[in-house]
Coordinates of N, CA and C in Angstrom, one line a residue:
M1 N 86.8 127.3 79.9 CA 87.4 126.1 80.6 C 86.4 125.1 81.0
T2 N 86.7 123.8 80.9 CA 85.7 122.8 81.3 C 85.7 122.7 82.9
A3 N 84.9 121.8 83.4 CA 84.8 121.7 84.8 C 86.1 121.5 85.5
P4 N 86.3 122.1 86.7 CA 87.6 122.0 87.4 C 87.9 120.6 87.7
E5 N 89.1 120.2 87.6 CA 89.6 118.9 87.9 C 90.9 118.9 88.6
V6 N 91.0 118.1 89.7 CA 92.3 118.0 90.3 C 92.5 116.5 90.5
V7 N 93.6 115.9 90.0 CA 93.8 114.5 90.0 C 95.2 114.2 90.6
L8 N 95.2 113.3 91.5 CA 96.4 112.8 92.2 C 96.8 111.5 91.5
V9 N 98.1 111.5 91.1 CA 98.7 110.3 90.5 C 99.9 110.0 91.4
E10 N 99.8 108.8 92.1 CA 100.9 108.4 93.0 C 101.9 107.6 92.2
R11 N 103.2 108.0 92.3 CA 104.3 107.3 91.6 C 105.2 106.8 92.7
P12 N 106.2 105.9 92.4 CA 107.1 105.5 93.5 C 108.0 106.7 93.9
D13 N 108.4 107.6 93.0 CA 109.3 108.7 93.3 C 108.7 110.0 93.7
A14 N 107.4 110.2 93.5 CA 106.7 111.4 93.8 C 105.2 111.3 93.6
A15 N 104.5 112.2 94.2 CA 103.0 112.3 93.9 C 102.9 113.4 92.8
V16 N 102.1 113.3 91.9 CA 101.8 114.3 90.9 C 100.4 114.7 91.0
V17 N 100.2 116.0 91.2 CA 98.8 116.6 91.3 C 98.6 117.4 90.0
H18 N 97.7 116.9 89.2 CA 97.4 117.5 87.9 C 96.2 118.5 88.2
V19 N 96.4 119.8 87.9 CA 95.3 120.7 88.1 C 94.8 121.2 86.8
R20 N 93.6 120.9 86.5 CA 93.0 121.4 85.2 C 91.9 122.4 85.5
A21 N 92.3 123.5 86.0 CA 91.4 124.6 86.4 C 92.2 125.8 86.8
D22 N 91.5 127.0 86.9 CA 92.1 128.1 87.5 C 92.3 127.8 88.9
L23 N 93.4 128.3 89.5 CA 93.7 128.1 90.9 C 93.0 129.2 91.7
D24 N 91.7 129.0 92.0 CA 90.9 130.0 92.7 C 90.0 129.3 93.7
A25 N 89.0 130.1 94.2 CA 88.1 129.5 95.3 C 87.3 128.4 94.8
A26 N 87.0 128.3 93.5 CA 86.1 127.3 93.0 C 86.8 125.9 93.1
V27 N 88.1 125.8 93.0 CA 88.8 124.6 93.0 C 89.4 124.3 94.4
A28 N 89.4 125.3 95.3 CA 90.0 125.3 96.6 C 89.7 124.0 97.4
P29 N 88.5 123.7 97.6 CA 88.2 122.5 98.5 C 88.9 121.2 98.0
T30 N 88.8 121.0 96.7 CA 89.3 119.8 96.1 C 90.9 119.8 96.1
L31 N 91.4 121.0 95.8 CA 92.9 121.2 95.8 C 93.4 121.0 97.2
R32 N 92.8 121.6 98.1 CA 93.3 121.5 99.5 C 93.4 120.1 100.0
E33 N 92.3 119.3 99.7 CA 92.3 117.9 100.1 C 93.3 117.1 99.4
T34 N 93.5 117.3 98.1 CA 94.4 116.6 97.3 C 95.8 116.9 97.7
L35 N 96.2 118.1 97.8 CA 97.5 118.5 98.2 C 97.9 117.9 99.6
S36 N 96.9 118.0 100.5 CA 97.2 117.4 101.9 C 97.5 115.9 101.8
E37 N 96.7 115.2 101.0 CA 96.8 113.8 100.9 C 98.2 113.5 100.2
A38 N 98.5 114.3 99.2 CA 99.8 114.0 98.5 C 101.0 114.3 99.4
V39 N 101.0 115.4 100.2 CA 102.1 115.7 101.1 C 102.2 114.7 102.2
D40 N 101.1 114.3 102.7 CA 101.1 113.3 103.8 C 101.7 111.9 103.3
R41 N 101.5 111.6 102.1 CA 102.0 110.3 101.6 C 103.3 110.3 100.9
H42 N 103.8 111.4 100.4 CA 105.0 111.5 99.6 C 105.9 112.7 100.0
P43 N 107.2 112.5 100.1 CA 108.0 113.7 100.4 C 108.1 114.7 99.2
Y44 N 107.9 114.2 98.0 CA 108.0 115.1 96.8 C 106.7 115.1 96.1
V45 N 106.2 116.3 96.0 CA 104.9 116.5 95.3 C 105.1 117.5 94.1
I46 N 104.8 117.0 92.9 CA 104.9 117.8 91.7 C 103.4 118.3 91.5
V47 N 103.3 119.6 91.3 CA 102.0 120.2 91.0 C 102.0 120.6 89.5
D48 N 101.3 119.8 88.7 CA 101.3 120.1 87.2 C 100.3 121.2 87.0
L49 N 100.8 122.4 86.7 CA 100.0 123.6 86.5 C 99.9 123.9 85.0
S50 N 100.2 123.0 84.1 CA 100.1 123.3 82.7 C 98.7 123.6 82.2
A51 N 97.7 123.1 82.9 CA 96.3 123.4 82.5 C 95.6 124.3 83.5
A52 N 96.4 125.1 84.2 CA 95.9 126.1 85.2 C 96.4 127.5 84.8
P53 N 95.6 128.1 84.0 CA 96.0 129.4 83.5 C 96.2 130.6 84.5
T54 N 95.4 130.6 85.5 CA 95.4 131.7 86.5 C 95.5 131.2 87.9
L55 N 95.9 132.2 88.8 CA 96.1 131.9 90.2 C 95.7 133.1 90.9
D56 N 94.8 132.9 92.0 CA 94.4 134.1 92.8 C 95.0 133.9 94.2
D57 N 94.6 134.7 95.2 CA 95.1 134.7 96.5 C 94.7 133.4 97.2
V58 N 93.5 132.8 96.9 CA 93.1 131.6 97.6 C 94.0 130.4 97.1
G59 N 94.2 130.3 95.8 CA 95.1 129.3 95.2 C 96.5 129.4 95.7
L60 N 97.0 130.7 95.8 CA 98.4 130.9 96.2 C 98.5 130.5 97.7
G61 N 97.5 130.8 98.5 CA 97.6 130.4 99.9 C 97.6 128.9 100.1
L62 N 96.9 128.1 99.3 CA 96.9 126.7 99.3 C 98.3 126.1 98.9
L63 N 98.9 126.7 97.9 CA 100.2 126.2 97.5 C 101.3 126.5 98.5
V64 N 101.2 127.7 99.1 CA 102.2 128.0 100.2 C 102.0 127.1 101.4
R65 N 100.8 126.9 101.8 CA 100.5 126.0 102.9 C 101.0 124.5 102.6
A66 N 100.8 124.1 101.4 CA 101.4 122.8 101.0 C 102.9 122.8 101.1
H67 N 103.5 123.8 100.6 CA 105.0 124.0 100.7 C 105.4 123.9 102.2
R68 N 104.8 124.6 103.1 CA 105.2 124.6 104.5 C 105.0 123.2 105.1
R69 N 103.9 122.6 104.8 CA 103.6 121.2 105.3 C 104.7 120.2 104.8
A70 N 105.0 120.3 103.5 CA 106.0 119.4 102.9 C 107.4 119.7 103.6
R71 N 107.8 120.9 103.8 CA 109.1 121.3 104.4 C 109.2 120.7 105.8
R72 N 108.1 120.8 106.6 CA 108.1 120.2 107.9 C 108.3 118.7 107.9
R73 N 108.0 118.1 106.8 CA 108.3 116.6 106.6 C 109.5 116.3 105.8
D74 N 110.4 117.4 105.7 CA 111.6 117.3 104.9 C 111.3 116.9 103.4
G75 N 110.2 117.4 102.9 CA 109.9 117.2 101.5 C 109.8 118.5 100.8
M76 N 109.3 118.5 99.6 CA 109.1 119.7 98.8 C 108.0 119.6 97.8
V77 N 107.5 120.8 97.5 CA 106.5 120.9 96.5 C 107.2 121.6 95.3
I78 N 106.9 121.0 94.1 CA 107.6 121.4 92.9 C 106.5 121.7 91.8
F79 N 106.7 122.8 91.0 CA 105.8 123.2 90.0 C 106.3 122.7 88.6
A80 N 105.3 122.3 87.8 CA 105.6 121.9 86.5 C 104.7 122.6 85.5
G81 N 105.2 123.3 84.5 CA 104.4 123.9 83.5 C 103.5 125.1 83.8
P82 N 104.0 125.9 84.8 CA 103.1 127.1 85.1 C 103.0 128.1 84.0
S83 N 101.9 128.7 83.9 CA 101.7 129.8 82.8 C 102.5 131.0 83.2
R84 N 102.7 131.9 82.3 CA 103.4 133.1 82.5 C 102.6 133.9 83.6
F85 N 101.3 133.9 83.5 CA 100.5 134.6 84.6 C 100.8 134.1 86.0
V86 N 100.8 132.7 86.1 CA 101.1 132.1 87.4 C 102.5 132.5 87.9
L87 N 103.5 132.4 87.0 CA 104.8 132.8 87.3 C 104.9 134.3 87.8
T88 N 104.2 135.1 87.1 CA 104.2 136.5 87.5 C 103.6 136.7 88.9
V89 N 102.5 136.1 89.2 CA 101.9 136.2 90.5 C 102.9 135.7 91.6
L90 N 103.5 134.5 91.3 CA 104.5 134.0 92.3 C 105.6 135.0 92.5
H91 N 106.1 135.6 91.4 CA 107.2 136.6 91.5 C 106.7 137.9 92.3
T92 N 105.6 138.4 91.9 CA 105.0 139.6 92.5 C 104.8 139.4 94.0
M93 N 104.4 138.2 94.4 CA 104.1 138.0 95.8 C 105.4 137.5 96.6
H94 N 106.5 137.5 95.9 CA 107.8 137.1 96.5 C 107.9 135.7 97.0
V95 N 107.2 134.8 96.4 CA 107.2 133.4 96.8 C 107.8 132.5 95.7
D96 N 108.3 133.1 94.6 CA 108.8 132.3 93.5 C 110.0 131.5 93.9
G97 N 110.8 131.9 94.9 CA 111.9 131.2 95.3 C 111.6 130.0 96.2
L98 N 110.4 129.8 96.6 CA 110.0 128.7 97.5 C 109.9 127.4 96.7
F99 N 109.6 127.5 95.4 CA 109.2 126.3 94.6 C 110.2 126.1 93.5
P100 N 110.8 124.9 93.3 CA 111.5 124.6 92.1 C 110.4 124.6 90.9
V101 N 110.8 125.2 89.8 CA 109.8 125.3 88.7 C 110.5 124.6 87.5
F102 N 109.7 123.8 86.8 CA 110.1 123.1 85.6 C 109.1 123.3 84.5
D103 N 109.6 123.1 83.2 CA 108.7 123.3 82.1 C 107.6 122.3 82.0
D104 N 107.8 121.1 82.5 CA 106.8 120.0 82.5 C 107.1 119.0 83.5
C105 N 106.2 118.0 83.7 CA 106.3 117.0 84.7 C 107.6 116.1 84.5
Q106 N 107.8 115.8 83.2 CA 109.0 115.0 82.9 C 110.3 115.6 83.4
A107 N 110.4 116.9 83.1 CA 111.6 117.6 83.6 C 111.7 117.6 85.1
A108 N 110.6 117.8 85.8 CA 110.6 117.7 87.3 C 111.0 116.4 87.8
L109 N 110.5 115.3 87.2 CA 110.8 113.9 87.6 C 112.3 113.6 87.3
E110 N 112.8 114.1 86.2 CA 114.2 113.8 85.9 C 115.1 114.6 86.9
W111 N 114.7 115.8 87.3 CA 115.5 116.5 88.3 C 115.4 115.8 89.6
L112 N 114.3 115.2 90.0 CA 114.2 114.5 91.3 C 115.1 113.3 91.2
R113 N 115.1 112.6 90.1 CA 116.0 111.4 90.0 C 117.4 111.7 90.1
A114 N 117.8 112.9 89.7 CA 119.2 113.4 89.7 C 119.6 114.0 91.1
E115 N 118.6 114.4 91.9 CA 118.9 115.0 93.2 C 119.5 113.9 94.1
P116 N 120.6 114.2 94.8 CA 121.1 113.2 95.8 C 120.2 112.9 96.9
A117 N 119.4 113.9 97.4 CA 118.5 113.7 98.5 C 117.2 113.0 98.1
A118 N 116.9 112.9 96.8 CA 115.7 112.2 96.4 C 115.8 110.7 96.4

């Protein structure tokens, strides 16, 4: 995998955080800062995991903290394109029900547009 990259794209309807790295300690500082910024600025944050093949306890902790922070602001964190490995970790750790999960960012954005609260 190339150098880790976390990119925030701000849209009118949601912030999209593109993660192009394993969700582990190496990407943690950048991911923590980016997720905090996204949650502070937008009620809906889509985390594009399509280029994040794995997830460890550090990455999971960051995602759960972002979820809690968003919920305190009446928002939500949504996953797009997670790998089977990431889905398995979420299920094993019993947090898969916290996050709406979609095949890709487009499907997540369409769901947000259709949601009455969005």
